[in-house]
């Protein structure tokens, strides 16, 4: 009889132990989930580390999703295209930090477009379905000292030792023809579409780099400078700076323009942002996901066949 009671007691203890163990295991994921920061907490960390006062008027805000979302992973990108969002969701990364707009204009409210627009609607639905939060990091990443975008681009181009100490946008490089310079930039930035205006045989040493879209006044003022022979820009209007550079070349002036494309002209700057984030965001993985350039040329297509 005693043996029967001992067996029953042992079975009860074993059952209790299993129940306690199972309960503890069930609590681990929930506790781990609670330890993950919210999207808003991650952004607060960025604000405290960026090193410049936070502006009240800024585009650096949440564009979609709930700021209280618990972050499972962070994707940093130049542009939150649907393709980038799909790759982030596939990896379980639900906070996307993008440099450029997600919804087609500077304020992420496309003028003249109905919310029922099929493309815009499907993108919003994908973000909601996958529980993602999208936050833009533009103004303050540029305001940082040094400018985060420019620093990443200079590193990608390998121009650190040529950079002016007085003006970080100016460079003095070993003599090179404009044609070879354009080819070298295209190769280093892996951009399939790059356009140049000016004499391809012109030998140059004095450059100005302006990632993104600086605008007509800043671009032409730089070309007017004696210590600038070639201005490299992200994008510009063809009837503005492009026409100005073409007229300067026709007049025989030693001036040229290289149009890189907006995304490739700033992409490395957001890769630098991902490296920077990893220095203080430790609770969740941080990954740089490049925005794929949608452009292709017929010549490229023919070469691959």
CSV table of C-alpha atoms in Angstrom, one decimal:
chain,number,residue,atom,x,y,z
A,1,UNK,CA,0.0,0.0,0.0
A,2,UNK,CA,2.8,2.3,0.9
A,3,UNK,CA,4.4,1.7,-2.5
A,4,UNK,CA,1.2,2.7,-4.3
A,5,UNK,CA,1.0,6.0,-2.4
A,6,UNK,CA,4.7,6.7,-3.1
A,7,UNK,CA,4.1,6.1,-6.8
A,8,UNK,CA,1.0,8.4,-6.8
A,9,UNK,CA,3.0,11.1,-4.9
A,10,UNK,CA,5.9,10.8,-7.4
A,11,UNK,CA,3.4,11.1,-10.3
A,12,UNK,CA,1.8,14.2,-8.7
A,13,UNK,CA,5.2,15.9,-8.2
A,14,UNK,CA,6.2,15.1,-11.8
A,15,UNK,CA,2.9,16.5,-13.1
A,16,UNK,CA,3.3,19.6,-11.0
A,17,UNK,CA,6.9,20.1,-12.2
A,18,UNK,CA,5.8,19.7,-15.8
A,19,UNK,CA,3.0,22.2,-15.4
A,20,UNK,CA,5.3,24.8,-13.8
A,21,UNK,CA,7.9,24.2,-16.5
A,22,UNK,CA,5.3,24.6,-19.3
A,23,UNK,CA,3.9,27.7,-17.6
A,24,UNK,CA,7.4,29.2,-17.4
A,25,UNK,CA,8.2,28.4,-21.0
A,26,UNK,CA,5.0,30.0,-22.1
A,27,UNK,CA,5.9,33.2,-20.2
A,28,UNK,CA,9.3,33.5,-21.8
A,29,UNK,CA,8.1,34.7,-25.3
A,30,UNK,CA,5.7,37.1,-23.7
A,31,UNK,CA,8.4,38.5,-21.4
A,32,UNK,CA,10.8,38.7,-24.3
A,33,UNK,CA,8.2,40.5,-26.3
A,34,UNK,CA,7.7,43.0,-23.5
A,35,UNK,CA,11.4,43.7,-23.3
A,36,UNK,CA,11.5,44.8,-27.0
A,37,UNK,CA,11.3,48.5,-27.5
A,38,UNK,CA,8.4,50.2,-29.1
A,39,UNK,CA,8.9,52.0,-32.4
A,40,UNK,CA,8.5,55.3,-30.5
A,41,UNK,CA,11.2,54.3,-28.0
A,42,UNK,CA,13.6,53.6,-30.8
A,43,UNK,CA,12.9,57.0,-32.3
A,44,UNK,CA,13.4,58.6,-28.9
A,45,UNK,CA,16.9,57.0,-28.8
A,46,UNK,CA,17.7,58.3,-32.3
A,47,UNK,CA,16.6,61.8,-31.2
A,48,UNK,CA,18.9,61.7,-28.2
A,49,UNK,CA,21.9,60.5,-30.1
A,50,UNK,CA,21.7,62.5,-33.4
A,51,UNK,CA,23.5,65.5,-31.8
A,52,UNK,CA,21.3,68.3,-33.1
A,53,UNK,CA,18.2,70.0,-31.5
A,54,UNK,CA,15.0,68.4,-32.7
A,55,UNK,CA,12.9,70.7,-34.9
A,56,UNK,CA,9.2,71.1,-34.4
A,57,UNK,CA,8.6,71.6,-38.1
A,58,UNK,CA,10.1,68.5,-39.8
A,59,UNK,CA,9.2,65.7,-42.1
A,60,UNK,CA,11.0,63.3,-39.7
A,61,UNK,CA,7.7,61.7,-38.4
A,62,UNK,CA,5.8,58.4,-38.6
A,63,UNK,CA,4.2,58.0,-42.0
A,64,UNK,CA,2.3,54.7,-41.3
A,65,UNK,CA,1.6,52.2,-38.5
A,66,UNK,CA,1.4,52.5,-34.8
A,67,UNK,CA,4.3,54.1,-32.9
A,68,UNK,CA,3.5,51.8,-29.9
A,69,UNK,CA,4.3,48.7,-32.1
A,70,UNK,CA,6.9,46.4,-30.4
A,71,UNK,CA,9.8,46.3,-32.7
A,72,UNK,CA,11.0,42.9,-33.9
A,73,UNK,CA,13.7,44.3,-36.3
A,74,UNK,CA,14.7,47.5,-38.1
A,75,UNK,CA,15.1,48.0,-41.8
A,76,UNK,CA,17.0,51.1,-42.8
A,77,UNK,CA,16.6,52.2,-46.4
A,78,UNK,CA,17.0,55.1,-48.8
A,79,UNK,CA,13.4,54.7,-50.0
A,80,UNK,CA,10.6,52.6,-48.6
A,81,UNK,CA,9.4,51.1,-51.9
A,82,UNK,CA,7.0,48.2,-51.8
A,83,UNK,CA,9.8,45.9,-52.8
A,84,UNK,CA,11.8,47.1,-49.7
A,85,UNK,CA,8.8,46.6,-47.5
A,86,UNK,CA,8.3,43.1,-48.8
A,87,UNK,CA,11.9,42.2,-48.0
A,88,UNK,CA,11.6,43.7,-44.5
A,89,UNK,CA,8.4,41.8,-43.8
A,90,UNK,CA,9.9,38.5,-45.0
A,91,UNK,CA,12.7,38.9,-42.4
A,92,UNK,CA,10.3,39.9,-39.6
A,93,UNK,CA,11.5,43.5,-39.5
A,94,UNK,CA,8.5,45.7,-38.7
A,95,UNK,CA,10.1,49.1,-38.2
A,96,UNK,CA,11.3,50.7,-41.4
A,97,UNK,CA,13.4,53.9,-41.3
A,98,UNK,CA,13.4,55.6,-44.6
A,99,UNK,CA,15.2,58.7,-45.9
A,100,UNK,CA,12.8,59.6,-48.6
A,101,UNK,CA,9.0,59.7,-48.7
A,102,UNK,CA,6.9,56.5,-48.7
A,103,UNK,CA,3.9,58.0,-50.4
A,104,UNK,CA,5.0,59.9,-53.4
A,105,UNK,CA,5.6,63.4,-52.3
A,106,UNK,CA,7.6,65.4,-49.8
A,107,UNK,CA,4.9,65.4,-47.1
A,108,UNK,CA,3.7,61.8,-47.9
A,109,UNK,CA,0.3,63.2,-49.0
A,110,UNK,CA,0.3,63.0,-52.8
A,111,UNK,CA,-1.5,66.0,-54.3
A,112,UNK,CA,-4.3,65.2,-56.6
A,113,UNK,CA,-4.4,61.5,-55.8
A,114,UNK,CA,-7.5,59.9,-54.3
A,115,UNK,CA,-6.9,57.5,-51.4
A,116,UNK,CA,-8.7,54.9,-53.5
A,117,UNK,CA,-5.8,54.9,-56.0
A,118,UNK,CA,-5.0,51.3,-56.6
A,119,UNK,CA,-1.2,51.5,-56.1
A,120,UNK,CA,-1.3,53.8,-53.1
A,121,UNK,CA,-4.1,51.7,-51.5
A,122,UNK,CA,-2.3,48.4,-51.9
A,123,UNK,CA,0.9,49.7,-50.4
A,124,UNK,CA,-1.0,51.0,-47.3
A,125,UNK,CA,-2.8,47.7,-47.0
A,126,UNK,CA,0.5,45.8,-47.1
A,127,UNK,CA,1.9,47.9,-44.3
A,128,UNK,CA,-1.2,47.4,-42.1
A,129,UNK,CA,-1.5,43.7,-42.8
A,130,UNK,CA,2.1,43.1,-41.7
A,131,UNK,CA,1.9,45.4,-38.6
A,132,UNK,CA,4.7,47.7,-39.8
A,133,UNK,CA,5.6,51.2,-38.7
A,134,UNK,CA,7.3,53.5,-41.2
A,135,UNK,CA,9.3,56.5,-39.9
A,136,UNK,CA,11.2,59.0,-42.0
A,137,UNK,CA,14.7,60.2,-41.1
A,138,UNK,CA,15.6,63.0,-43.5
A,139,UNK,CA,16.1,66.5,-42.0
A,140,UNK,CA,18.0,65.7,-38.9
A,141,UNK,CA,20.3,63.1,-40.6
A,142,UNK,CA,21.3,65.9,-43.0
A,143,UNK,CA,21.7,68.4,-40.1
A,144,UNK,CA,23.9,66.1,-38.2
A,145,UNK,CA,27.6,67.1,-38.1
A,146,UNK,CA,28.9,65.6,-40.3
A,147,UNK,CA,25.9,65.3,-42.6
A,148,UNK,CA,25.1,61.6,-42.4
A,149,UNK,CA,24.3,61.3,-46.1
A,150,UNK,CA,27.4,63.1,-47.3
A,151,UNK,CA,29.6,61.2,-45.0
A,152,UNK,CA,28.3,57.9,-46.3
A,153,UNK,CA,28.7,59.0,-49.9
A,154,UNK,CA,32.2,60.2,-49.5
A,155,UNK,CA,33.2,56.9,-48.0
A,156,UNK,CA,31.5,55.0,-50.8
A,157,UNK,CA,33.3,57.1,-53.4
A,158,UNK,CA,36.7,56.8,-51.6
A,159,UNK,CA,37.1,60.5,-51.6
A,160,UNK,CA,37.9,61.1,-47.9
A,161,UNK,CA,41.5,62.2,-48.5
A,162,UNK,CA,40.4,64.7,-51.2
A,163,UNK,CA,37.7,66.4,-49.2
A,164,UNK,CA,38.1,70.1,-48.4
A,165,UNK,CA,38.4,71.0,-44.7
A,166,UNK,CA,36.7,74.3,-45.3
A,167,UNK,CA,33.7,73.0,-47.3
A,168,UNK,CA,32.9,69.3,-47.1
A,169,UNK,CA,31.1,69.4,-50.5
A,170,UNK,CA,34.3,70.3,-52.3
A,171,UNK,CA,37.1,67.9,-53.5
A,172,UNK,CA,40.5,68.2,-55.1
A,173,UNK,CA,41.2,64.8,-56.9
A,174,UNK,CA,44.1,63.6,-59.1
A,175,UNK,CA,43.7,64.8,-62.7
A,176,UNK,CA,41.1,62.7,-64.6
A,177,UNK,CA,39.0,63.2,-67.7
A,178,UNK,CA,35.4,63.9,-67.1
A,179,UNK,CA,34.4,60.7,-69.0
A,180,UNK,CA,36.6,58.5,-66.7
A,181,UNK,CA,35.3,60.3,-63.7
A,182,UNK,CA,31.7,59.6,-64.7
A,183,UNK,CA,32.5,55.9,-65.3
A,184,UNK,CA,34.3,55.6,-61.9
A,185,UNK,CA,31.4,57.2,-60.0
A,186,UNK,CA,28.9,54.9,-61.8
A,187,UNK,CA,31.0,51.9,-60.9
A,188,UNK,CA,31.5,52.7,-57.3
A,189,UNK,CA,27.9,53.5,-56.7
A,190,UNK,CA,26.7,50.6,-58.9
A,191,UNK,CA,24.2,52.8,-60.8
A,192,UNK,CA,23.1,51.7,-64.2
A,193,UNK,CA,21.9,55.2,-65.3
A,194,UNK,CA,24.2,58.1,-65.0
A,195,UNK,CA,24.2,61.2,-67.3
A,196,UNK,CA,26.9,63.8,-68.0
A,197,UNK,CA,26.9,67.2,-69.5
A,198,UNK,CA,30.1,68.8,-70.9
A,199,UNK,CA,33.3,67.9,-72.8
A,200,UNK,CA,34.1,64.2,-72.0
A,201,UNK,CA,37.8,64.8,-72.7
A,202,UNK,CA,38.1,67.8,-70.3
A,203,UNK,CA,40.7,67.1,-67.6
A,204,UNK,CA,39.4,68.0,-64.2
A,205,UNK,CA,40.6,68.0,-60.6
A,206,UNK,CA,38.1,70.3,-58.8
A,207,UNK,CA,34.7,68.8,-58.0
A,208,UNK,CA,31.6,69.6,-56.0
A,209,UNK,CA,29.3,66.8,-54.7
A,210,UNK,CA,25.7,67.6,-53.9
A,211,UNK,CA,23.7,64.4,-53.1
A,212,UNK,CA,19.9,64.4,-53.6
A,213,UNK,CA,18.3,67.5,-55.0
A,214,UNK,CA,20.0,70.8,-54.0
A,215,UNK,CA,18.0,73.0,-56.4
A,216,UNK,CA,18.9,75.4,-59.2
A,217,UNK,CA,20.4,78.2,-57.2
A,218,UNK,CA,22.9,76.2,-55.1
A,219,UNK,CA,23.8,74.0,-58.1
A,220,UNK,CA,24.6,76.9,-60.4
A,221,UNK,CA,26.2,79.0,-57.7
A,222,UNK,CA,28.6,76.1,-57.2
A,223,UNK,CA,29.3,75.9,-61.0
A,224,UNK,CA,30.1,79.6,-61.0
A,225,UNK,CA,33.0,79.0,-58.5
A,226,UNK,CA,36.5,79.0,-59.7
A,227,UNK,CA,37.3,75.9,-57.6
A,228,UNK,CA,34.6,73.8,-59.2
A,229,UNK,CA,35.0,72.3,-62.6
A,230,UNK,CA,32.4,69.5,-62.3
A,231,UNK,CA,29.3,69.5,-60.2
A,232,UNK,CA,27.9,66.0,-59.2
A,233,UNK,CA,24.3,66.0,-58.3
A,234,UNK,CA,21.6,63.5,-57.5
A,235,UNK,CA,18.8,64.9,-59.7
A,236,UNK,CA,17.9,68.3,-61.3
A,237,UNK,CA,15.5,69.7,-63.8
A,238,UNK,CA,16.6,69.5,-67.4
A,239,UNK,CA,15.5,73.1,-68.2
A,240,UNK,CA,17.4,74.5,-65.2
A,241,UNK,CA,20.9,73.2,-64.2
A,242,UNK,CA,21.3,70.8,-67.1
A,243,UNK,CA,20.6,73.6,-69.6
A,244,UNK,CA,22.9,76.0,-67.7
A,245,UNK,CA,25.8,73.4,-67.8
A,246,UNK,CA,25.2,72.8,-71.5
A,247,UNK,CA,25.4,76.5,-72.3
A,248,UNK,CA,28.6,76.9,-70.2
A,249,UNK,CA,30.2,74.0,-72.1
A,250,UNK,CA,29.1,75.5,-75.5
A,251,UNK,CA,30.7,78.8,-74.4
A,252,UNK,CA,34.0,77.0,-73.9
A,253,UNK,CA,34.0,77.3,-70.1
A,254,UNK,CA,35.7,74.5,-68.1
A,255,UNK,CA,32.4,73.3,-66.6
A,256,UNK,CA,30.6,70.0,-66.4
A,257,UNK,CA,27.7,68.3,-64.7
A,258,UNK,CA,27.2,64.7,-63.7
A,259,UNK,CA,23.7,63.6,-62.8
A,260,UNK,CA,23.9,60.5,-60.7
A,261,UNK,CA,20.2,59.9,-59.8
A,262,UNK,CA,18.6,60.7,-56.5
A,263,UNK,CA,18.6,57.2,-54.9
A,264,UNK,CA,22.2,56.2,-55.8
A,265,UNK,CA,23.4,59.7,-54.8
A,266,UNK,CA,22.3,59.2,-51.2
A,267,UNK,CA,22.0,55.4,-50.8
A,268,UNK,CA,25.4,55.0,-49.1
A,269,UNK,CA,24.4,57.7,-46.6
A,270,UNK,CA,21.6,55.5,-45.3
A,271,UNK,CA,23.9,52.5,-45.1
A,272,UNK,CA,26.0,54.8,-42.9
A,273,UNK,CA,22.8,55.4,-40.8
A,274,UNK,CA,22.4,51.7,-40.3
A,275,UNK,CA,26.0,51.4,-39.0
A,276,UNK,CA,25.4,54.3,-36.7
A,277,UNK,CA,22.1,52.9,-35.3
A,278,UNK,CA,23.9,49.6,-34.4
A,279,UNK,CA,26.1,51.5,-32.0
A,280,UNK,CA,23.3,52.2,-29.6
A,281,UNK,CA,20.3,50.0,-30.7
A,282,UNK,CA,21.1,46.7,-29.1
A,283,UNK,CA,17.7,45.1,-28.3
A,284,UNK,CA,16.7,44.3,-31.9
A,285,UNK,CA,18.5,43.6,-35.2
A,286,UNK,CA,19.2,46.5,-37.5
A,287,UNK,CA,19.8,45.9,-41.2
A,288,UNK,CA,20.4,48.2,-44.2
A,289,UNK,CA,18.2,47.3,-47.2
A,290,UNK,CA,19.1,49.2,-50.4
A,291,UNK,CA,16.3,50.5,-52.5
A,292,UNK,CA,16.7,48.7,-55.8
A,293,UNK,CA,17.0,51.2,-58.7
A,294,UNK,CA,14.1,50.6,-61.1
A,295,UNK,CA,15.9,51.9,-64.2
A,296,UNK,CA,17.4,49.9,-67.0
A,297,UNK,CA,18.6,50.7,-70.5
A,298,UNK,CA,18.1,48.9,-73.7
A,299,UNK,CA,21.9,48.6,-74.1
A,300,UNK,CA,22.1,46.9,-70.8
A,301,UNK,CA,19.4,44.4,-71.6
A,302,UNK,CA,21.0,43.6,-74.9
A,303,UNK,CA,24.4,43.0,-73.2
A,304,UNK,CA,22.9,40.5,-70.8
A,305,UNK,CA,21.3,38.4,-73.5
